[in-house]
Amino acid sequence: MAVRRQQLGISRDELARRAGMSTTYLGEIESRAGDFDPGALARLAVVLEVSYEELTTGRTDAPQGRGGPAAHPVLVRLSEQE
């Protein structure tokens, strides 16, 4: 959440204001995993321009180069040039 806030160039105070919560409560959400008010999290998702699911469970797609193995991986000996 803090990373997305920084990507958007929004201060913690501004995000809290836009989401209708105190800066202290936002700090608790950013720094701890826990059972927070779903309505508050939904408001944060809107301001951060992410889905509620992405905000609460993380991204489901892996960054480029971080995907799983191929369906049928094959080990191939590479030449020195390769």
The first five atom37 places (N, CA, C, CB, O) and aatype in JSON, in Angstrom:
{
  "aatype": [12, 0, 19, 1, 1, 5, 5, 10, 7, 9, 15, 1, 3, 6, 10, 0, 1, 1, 0, 7, 12, 15, 16, 16, 18, 10, 7, 6, 9, 6, 15, 1, 0, 7, 3, 13, 3, 14, 7, 0, 10, 0, 1, 10, 0, 19, 19, 10, 6, 19, 15, 18, 6, 6, 10, 16, 16, 7, 1, 16, 3, 0, 14, 5, 7, 1, 7, 7, 14, 0, 0, 8, 14, 19, 10, 19, 1, 10, 15, 6, 5, 6],
  "atom_mask": [
    [1, 1, 1, 1, 1],
    [1, 1, 1, 1, 1],
    [1, 1, 1, 1, 1],
    [1, 1, 1, 1, 1],
    [1, 1, 1, 1, 1],
    [1, 1, 1, 1, 1],
    [1, 1, 1, 1, 1],
    [1, 1, 1, 1, 1],
    [1, 1, 1, 0, 1],
    [1, 1, 1, 1, 1],
    [1, 1, 1, 1, 1],
    [1, 1, 1, 1, 1],
    [1, 1, 1, 1, 1],
    [1, 1, 1, 1, 1],
    [1, 1, 1, 1, 1],
    [1, 1, 1, 1, 1],
    [1, 1, 1, 1, 1],
    [1, 1, 1, 1, 1],
    [1, 1, 1, 1, 1],
    [1, 1, 1, 0, 1],
    [1, 1, 1, 1, 1],
    [1, 1, 1, 1, 1],
    [1, 1, 1, 1, 1],
    [1, 1, 1, 1, 1],
    [1, 1, 1, 1, 1],
    [1, 1, 1, 1, 1],
    [1, 1, 1, 0, 1],
    [1, 1, 1, 1, 1],
    [1, 1, 1, 1, 1],
    [1, 1, 1, 1, 1],
    [1, 1, 1, 1, 1],
    [1, 1, 1, 1, 1],
    [1, 1, 1, 1, 1],
    [1, 1, 1, 0, 1],
    [1, 1, 1, 1, 1],
    [1, 1, 1, 1, 1],
    [1, 1, 1, 1, 1],
    [1, 1, 1, 1, 1],
    [1, 1, 1, 0, 1],
    [1, 1, 1, 1, 1],
    [1, 1, 1, 1, 1],
    [1, 1, 1, 1, 1],
    [1, 1, 1, 1, 1],
    [1, 1, 1, 1, 1],
    [1, 1, 1, 1, 1],
    [1, 1, 1, 1, 1],
    [1, 1, 1, 1, 1],
    [1, 1, 1, 1, 1],
    [1, 1, 1, 1, 1],
    [1, 1, 1, 1, 1],
    [1, 1, 1, 1, 1],
    [1, 1, 1, 1, 1],
    [1, 1, 1, 1, 1],
    [1, 1, 1, 1, 1],
    [1, 1, 1, 1, 1],
    [1, 1, 1, 1, 1],
    [1, 1, 1, 1, 1],
    [1, 1, 1, 0, 1],
    [1, 1, 1, 1, 1],
    [1, 1, 1, 1, 1],
    [1, 1, 1, 1, 1],
    [1, 1, 1, 1, 1],
    [1, 1, 1, 1, 1],
    [1, 1, 1, 1, 1],
    [1, 1, 1, 0, 1],
    [1, 1, 1, 1, 1],
    [1, 1, 1, 0, 1],
    [1, 1, 1, 0, 1],
    [1, 1, 1, 1, 1],
    [1, 1, 1, 1, 1],
    [1, 1, 1, 1, 1],
    [1, 1, 1, 1, 1],
    [1, 1, 1, 1, 1],
    [1, 1, 1, 1, 1],
    [1, 1, 1, 1, 1],
    [1, 1, 1, 1, 1],
    [1, 1, 1, 1, 1],
    [1, 1, 1, 1, 1],
    [1, 1, 1, 1, 1],
    [1, 1, 1, 1, 1],
    [1, 1, 1, 1, 1],
    [1, 1, 1, 1, 1]
  ],
  "atom_positions": [
    [[0.83, -1.18, 0.0], [0.0, 0.0, 0.0], [0.88, 1.25, 0.0], [-0.94, -0.01, 1.21], [0.62, 2.19, -0.75]],
    [[1.91, 1.26, 0.84], [2.79, 2.42, 0.91], [3.51, 2.63, -0.41], [3.79, 2.25, 2.06], [3.73, 3.76, -0.83]],
    [[3.9, 1.54, -1.06], [4.59, 1.65, -2.35], [3.67, 2.28, -3.39], [5.08, 0.27, -2.84], [4.08, 3.17, -4.13]],
    [[2.44, 1.82, -3.44], [1.48, 2.37, -4.41], [1.22, 3.84, -4.12], [0.15, 1.59, -4.39], [1.11, 4.65, -5.04]],
    [[1.13, 4.18, -2.85], [0.92, 5.58, -2.46], [2.07, 6.43, -2.97], [0.79, 5.71, -0.92], [1.86, 7.53, -3.5]],
    [[3.28, 5.94, -2.82], [4.46, 6.68, -3.28], [4.5, 6.76, -4.8], [5.73, 6.02, -2.76], [4.9, 7.79, -5.35]],
    [[4.09, 5.69, -5.49], [4.04, 5.72, -6.95], [3.11, 6.83, -7.45], [3.57, 4.36, -7.5], [3.38, 7.47, -8.46]],
    [[2.03, 7.04, -6.73], [1.06, 8.07, -7.11], [1.45, 9.45, -6.61], [-0.32, 7.71, -6.59], [0.8, 10.44, -6.95]],
    [[2.49, 9.53, -5.8], [2.94, 10.81, -5.27], [2.0, 11.39, -4.24], [0.0, 0.0, 0.0], [1.86, 12.61, -4.13]],
    [[1.35, 10.52, -3.47], [0.4, 10.96, -2.45], [1.03, 10.78, -1.07], [-0.95, 10.16, -2.56], [1.56, 9.71, -0.76]],
    [[0.97, 11.8, -0.26], [1.48, 11.69, 1.11], [0.53, 10.85, 1.95], [1.67, 13.1, 1.74], [-0.63, 10.64, 1.57]],
    [[1.01, 10.38, 3.06], [0.17, 9.6, 3.97], [-1.01, 10.46, 4.45], [0.99, 9.08, 5.18], [-2.14, 9.97, 4.53]],
    [[-0.75, 11.71, 4.76], [-1.82, 12.6, 5.21], [-2.89, 12.79, 4.14], [-1.23, 13.96, 5.61], [-4.08, 12.78, 4.42]],
    [[-2.43, 12.97, 2.89], [-3.37, 13.17, 1.78], [-4.2, 11.92, 1.53], [-2.63, 13.57, 0.51], [-5.41, 12.01, 1.31]],
    [[-3.56, 10.75, 1.54], [-4.29, 9.5, 1.33], [-5.33, 9.31, 2.43], [-3.32, 8.3, 1.3], [-6.47, 8.94, 2.15]],
    [[-4.95, 9.56, 3.66], [-5.89, 9.42, 4.77], [-7.08, 10.37, 4.59], [-5.19, 9.7, 6.12], [-8.22, 9.98, 4.8]],
    [[-6.8, 11.6, 4.2], [-7.88, 12.58, 4.0], [-8.82, 12.12, 2.9], [-7.29, 13.96, 3.65], [-10.04, 12.14, 3.07]],
    [[-8.25, 11.69, 1.76], [-9.09, 11.26, 0.64], [-9.9, 10.01, 0.96], [-8.21, 10.99, -0.58], [-11.01, 9.85, 0.46]],
    [[-9.36, 9.14, 1.81], [-10.05, 7.9, 2.16], [-10.96, 8.08, 3.37], [-9.05, 6.8, 2.44], [-11.64, 7.14, 3.77]],
    [[-10.98, 9.26, 3.96], [-11.88, 9.53, 5.08], [-11.49, 8.82, 6.36], [0.0, 0.0, 0.0], [-12.35, 8.27, 7.05]],
    [[-10.19, 8.83, 6.67], [-9.74, 8.18, 7.91], [-8.6, 8.99, 8.51], [-9.27, 6.71, 7.64], [-8.07, 9.9, 7.87]],
    [[-8.26, 8.67, 9.73], [-7.16, 9.38, 10.38], [-5.82, 8.86, 9.86], [-7.25, 9.22, 11.91], [-5.71, 7.72, 9.41]],
    [[-4.83, 9.72, 9.93], [-3.48, 9.35, 9.52], [-2.96, 8.23, 10.42], [-2.54, 10.57, 9.58], [-2.22, 7.36, 9.96]],
    [[-3.33, 8.24, 11.67], [-2.91, 7.19, 12.6], [-3.45, 5.84, 12.18], [-3.38, 7.53, 14.03], [-2.72, 4.85, 12.17]],
    [[-4.73, 5.79, 11.82], [-5.35, 4.53, 11.38], [-4.69, 4.05, 10.09], [-6.87, 4.71, 11.17], [-4.43, 2.86, 9.94]],
    [[-4.43, 4.96, 9.16], [-3.76, 4.59, 7.92], [-2.38, 4.01, 8.22], [-3.65, 5.81, 6.98], [-1.97, 3.03, 7.6]],
    [[-1.67, 4.61, 9.15], [-0.36, 4.09, 9.54], [-0.45, 2.67, 10.07], [0.0, 0.0, 0.0], [0.42, 1.85, 9.79]],
    [[-1.5, 2.39, 10.84], [-1.71, 1.03, 11.35], [-1.95, 0.06, 10.2], [-2.91, 1.01, 12.32], [-1.41, -1.05, 10.2]],
    [[-2.75, 0.47, 9.24], [-3.05, -0.4, 8.09], [-1.77, -0.65, 7.29], [-4.14, 0.24, 7.19], [-1.51, -1.79, 6.88]],
    [[-0.98, 0.4, 7.06], [0.23, 0.25, 6.26], [1.29, -0.61, 6.95], [0.81, 1.61, 5.95], [2.06, -1.31, 6.28]],
    [[1.34, -0.57, 8.25], [2.44, -1.23, 8.94], [2.11, -2.6, 9.51], [2.92, -0.37, 10.04], [3.01, -3.32, 9.94]],
    [[0.85, -2.99, 9.53], [0.48, -4.26, 10.14], [-0.48, -5.03, 9.26], [-0.15, -4.05, 11.5], [-1.32, -4.46, 8.56]],
    [[-0.33, -6.34, 9.3], [-1.35, -7.19, 8.7], [-2.42, -7.35, 9.77], [-0.77, -8.59, 8.22], [-2.11, -7.42, 10.96]],
    [[-3.64, -7.39, 9.38], [-4.68, -7.53, 10.38], [-6.06, -7.49, 9.79], [0.0, 0.0, 0.0], [-6.24, -7.46, 8.57]],
    [[-7.0, -7.51, 10.66], [-8.4, -7.52, 10.27], [-8.92, -6.09, 10.37], [-9.24, -8.49, 11.16], [-9.45, -5.68, 11.41]],
    [[-8.78, -5.33, 9.3], [-9.21, -3.95, 9.28], [-10.59, -3.82, 8.67], [-8.21, -3.08, 8.52], [-11.07, -4.74, 8.01]],
    [[-11.23, -2.7, 8.89], [-12.56, -2.42, 8.39], [-12.61, -2.54, 6.87], [-13.02, -1.02, 8.84], [-11.91, -1.8, 6.18]],
    [[-13.42, -3.45, 6.33], [-13.49, -3.61, 4.88], [-13.89, -2.33, 4.15], [-14.48, -4.7, 4.54], [-13.43, -2.08, 3.04]],
    [[-14.75, -1.53, 4.76], [-15.14, -0.26, 4.14], [-13.97, 0.69, 4.0], [0.0, 0.0, 0.0], [-13.83, 1.37, 2.99]],
    [[-13.12, 0.74, 5.01], [-11.93, 1.59, 4.97], [-10.98, 1.11, 3.88], [-11.21, 1.61, 6.34], [-10.41, 1.91, 3.14]],
    [[-10.82, -0.21, 3.79], [-9.93, -0.77, 2.76], [-10.49, -0.51, 1.36], [-9.74, -2.27, 2.98], [-9.72, -0.25, 0.43]],
    [[-11.8, -0.57, 1.21], [-12.42, -0.3, -0.09], [-12.18, 1.16, -0.49], [-13.94, -0.6, -0.04], [-11.91, 1.44, -1.66]],
    [[-12.29, 2.07, 0.45], [-12.03, 3.49, 0.15], [-10.57, 3.69, -0.24], [-12.38, 4.38, 1.37], [-10.28, 4.45, -1.16]],
    [[-9.66, 3.01, 0.45], [-8.24, 3.11, 0.11], [-7.98, 2.57, -1.3], [-7.38, 2.34, 1.13], [-7.22, 3.16, -2.06]],
    [[-8.63, 1.46, -1.65], [-8.45, 0.88, -2.98], [-8.86, 1.87, -4.07], [-9.27, -0.42, -3.11], [-8.19, 1.99, -5.09]],
    [[-9.96, 2.57, -3.85], [-10.43, 3.56, -4.83], [-9.39, 4.67, -4.99], [-11.79, 4.15, -4.41], [-9.04, 5.03, -6.11]],
    [[-8.92, 5.21, -3.88], [-7.95, 6.31, -3.94], [-6.64, 5.83, -4.57], [-7.69, 6.87, -2.53], [-6.01, 6.58, -5.33]],
    [[-6.22, 4.61, -4.27], [-4.96, 4.08, -4.8], [-5.1, 3.51, -6.21], [-4.42, 3.01, -3.88], [-4.11, 3.08, -6.81]],
    [[-6.33, 3.51, -6.73], [-6.61, 3.06, -8.1], [-6.22, 1.59, -8.31], [-5.88, 3.94, -9.1], [-5.63, 1.24, -9.33]],
    [[-6.55, 0.76, -7.32], [-6.35, -0.7, -7.42], [-7.64, -1.37, -7.0], [-5.14, -1.18, -6.52], [-8.51, -0.74, -6.39]],
    [[-7.77, -2.64, -7.32], [-8.97, -3.35, -6.89], [-8.87, -3.67, -5.4], [-9.16, -4.64, -7.72], [-7.78, -3.68, -4.83]],
    [[-10.0, -3.93, -4.8], [-10.03, -4.32, -3.38], [-9.22, -5.6, -3.19], [-11.5, -4.53, -2.89], [-8.48, -5.73, -2.21]],
    [[-9.37, -6.54, -4.12], [-8.66, -7.81, -4.02], [-7.15, -7.62, -4.08], [-9.1, -8.76, -5.12], [-6.42, -8.23, -3.3]],
    [[-6.69, -6.78, -4.99], [-5.26, -6.51, -5.09], [-4.73, -5.86, -3.82], [-4.96, -5.62, -6.3], [-3.63, -6.16, -3.37]],
    [[-5.52, -4.96, -3.27], [-5.1, -4.28, -2.05], [-5.01, -5.25, -0.88], [-6.07, -3.15, -1.71], [-4.08, -5.17, -0.07]],
    [[-5.95, -6.17, -0.78], [-5.99, -7.05, 0.39], [-5.18, -8.33, 0.24], [-7.39, -7.4, 0.7], [-4.73, -8.89, 1.24]],
    [[-4.99, -8.81, -1.0], [-4.27, -10.07, -1.17], [-3.01, -9.96, -2.0], [-5.17, -11.08, -1.79], [-2.24, -10.91, -2.09]],
    [[-2.79, -8.82, -2.62], [-1.61, -8.64, -3.46], [-1.9, -8.95, -4.91], [0.0, 0.0, 0.0], [-2.99, -9.38, -5.27]],
    [[-0.9, -8.71, -5.72], [-1.04, -8.94, -7.16], [-1.02, -10.43, -7.44], [0.07, -8.23, -7.95], [-0.31, -11.19, -6.79]],
    [[-1.81, -10.84, -8.42], [-1.84, -12.24, -8.79], [-0.92, -12.53, -9.97], [-3.26, -12.66, -9.12], [-0.6, -13.69, -10.23]],
    [[-0.5, -11.5, -10.68], [0.4, -11.72, -11.8], [1.84, -11.5, -11.34], [0.06, -10.77, -13.0], [2.11, -10.58, -10.56]],
    [[2.72, -12.31, -11.8], [4.12, -12.2, -11.42], [4.8, -11.15, -12.3], [4.85, -13.57, -11.54], [4.44, -11.0, -13.46]],
    [[5.78, -10.42, -11.75], [6.52, -9.48, -12.59], [7.23, -10.24, -13.72], [7.55, -8.69, -11.74], [7.5, -11.43, -13.6]],
    [[7.52, -9.54, -14.78], [8.17, -10.16, -15.93], [9.44, -10.87, -15.48], [8.48, -9.11, -17.01], [10.24, -10.32, -14.73]],
    [[9.62, -12.11, -15.96], [10.8, -12.88, -15.61], [10.65, -13.66, -14.32], [0.0, 0.0, 0.0], [11.58, -14.38, -13.93]],
    [[9.54, -13.54, -13.66], [9.33, -14.22, -12.39], [8.23, -15.27, -12.46], [9.01, -13.21, -11.34], [7.74, -15.72, -11.43]],
    [[7.84, -15.65, -13.66], [6.78, -16.64, -13.81], [7.28, -18.04, -13.47], [0.0, 0.0, 0.0], [8.46, -18.23, -13.18]],
    [[6.4, -18.98, -13.5], [6.75, -20.36, -13.22], [7.49, -21.0, -14.38], [0.0, 0.0, 0.0], [7.74, -20.34, -15.4]],
    [[7.83, -22.25, -14.25], [8.55, -22.95, -15.32], [7.64, -23.19, -16.51], [9.11, -24.27, -14.81], [6.42, -23.1, -16.42]],
    [[8.26, -23.5, -17.63], [7.51, -23.84, -18.84], [6.73, -25.12, -18.59], [8.46, -23.98, -20.06], [7.02, -25.86, -17.65]],
    [[5.75, -25.38, -19.44], [4.93, -26.58, -19.27], [5.76, -27.85, -19.31], [3.85, -26.63, -20.35], [5.52, -28.78, -18.54]],
    [[6.74, -27.9, -20.22], [7.6, -29.08, -20.35], [9.05, -28.61, -20.39], [7.24, -29.91, -21.64], [9.66, -28.59, -21.46]],
    [[9.63, -28.23, -19.25], [11.0, -27.7, -19.26], [11.99, -28.77, -19.72], [11.39, -27.18, -17.87], [11.85, -29.95, -19.41]],
    [[12.99, -28.33, -20.46], [14.03, -29.21, -20.96], [15.37, -28.57, -20.65], [13.86, -29.48, -22.5], [15.57, -27.38, -20.9]],
    [[16.28, -29.34, -20.1], [17.63, -28.86, -19.84], [18.46, -29.06, -21.1], [18.27, -29.58, -18.62], [18.47, -30.15, -21.67]],
    [[19.14, -28.05, -21.52], [19.95, -28.11, -22.73], [21.35, -27.64, -22.38], [19.34, -27.24, -23.89], [21.51, -26.62, -21.71]],
    [[22.35, -28.37, -22.81], [23.73, -27.95, -22.58], [24.04, -26.8, -23.53], [24.74, -29.13, -22.79], [23.84, -26.92, -24.74]],
    [[24.53, -25.7, -23.0], [24.86, -24.52, -23.8], [26.33, -24.54, -24.17], [24.51, -23.22, -23.04], [27.17, -25.05, -23.44]],
    [[26.6, -23.99, -25.33], [28.0, -23.85, -25.73], [28.62, -22.71, -24.95], [28.13, -23.61, -27.27], [27.92, -21.96, -24.28]],
    [[29.92, -22.59, -25.04], [30.6, -21.52, -24.31], [30.12, -20.15, -24.79], [32.13, -21.65, -24.48], [29.97, -19.23, -23.98]],
    [[29.88, -20.0, -26.09], [29.4, -18.72, -26.64], [28.0, -18.38, -26.15], [29.42, -18.78, -28.17], [27.68, -17.22, -25.9]],
    [[27.17, -19.41, -26.02], [25.79, -19.19, -25.59], [25.78, -18.73, -24.15], [24.95, -20.46, -25.75], [24.71, -18.49, -23.59]]
  ]
}
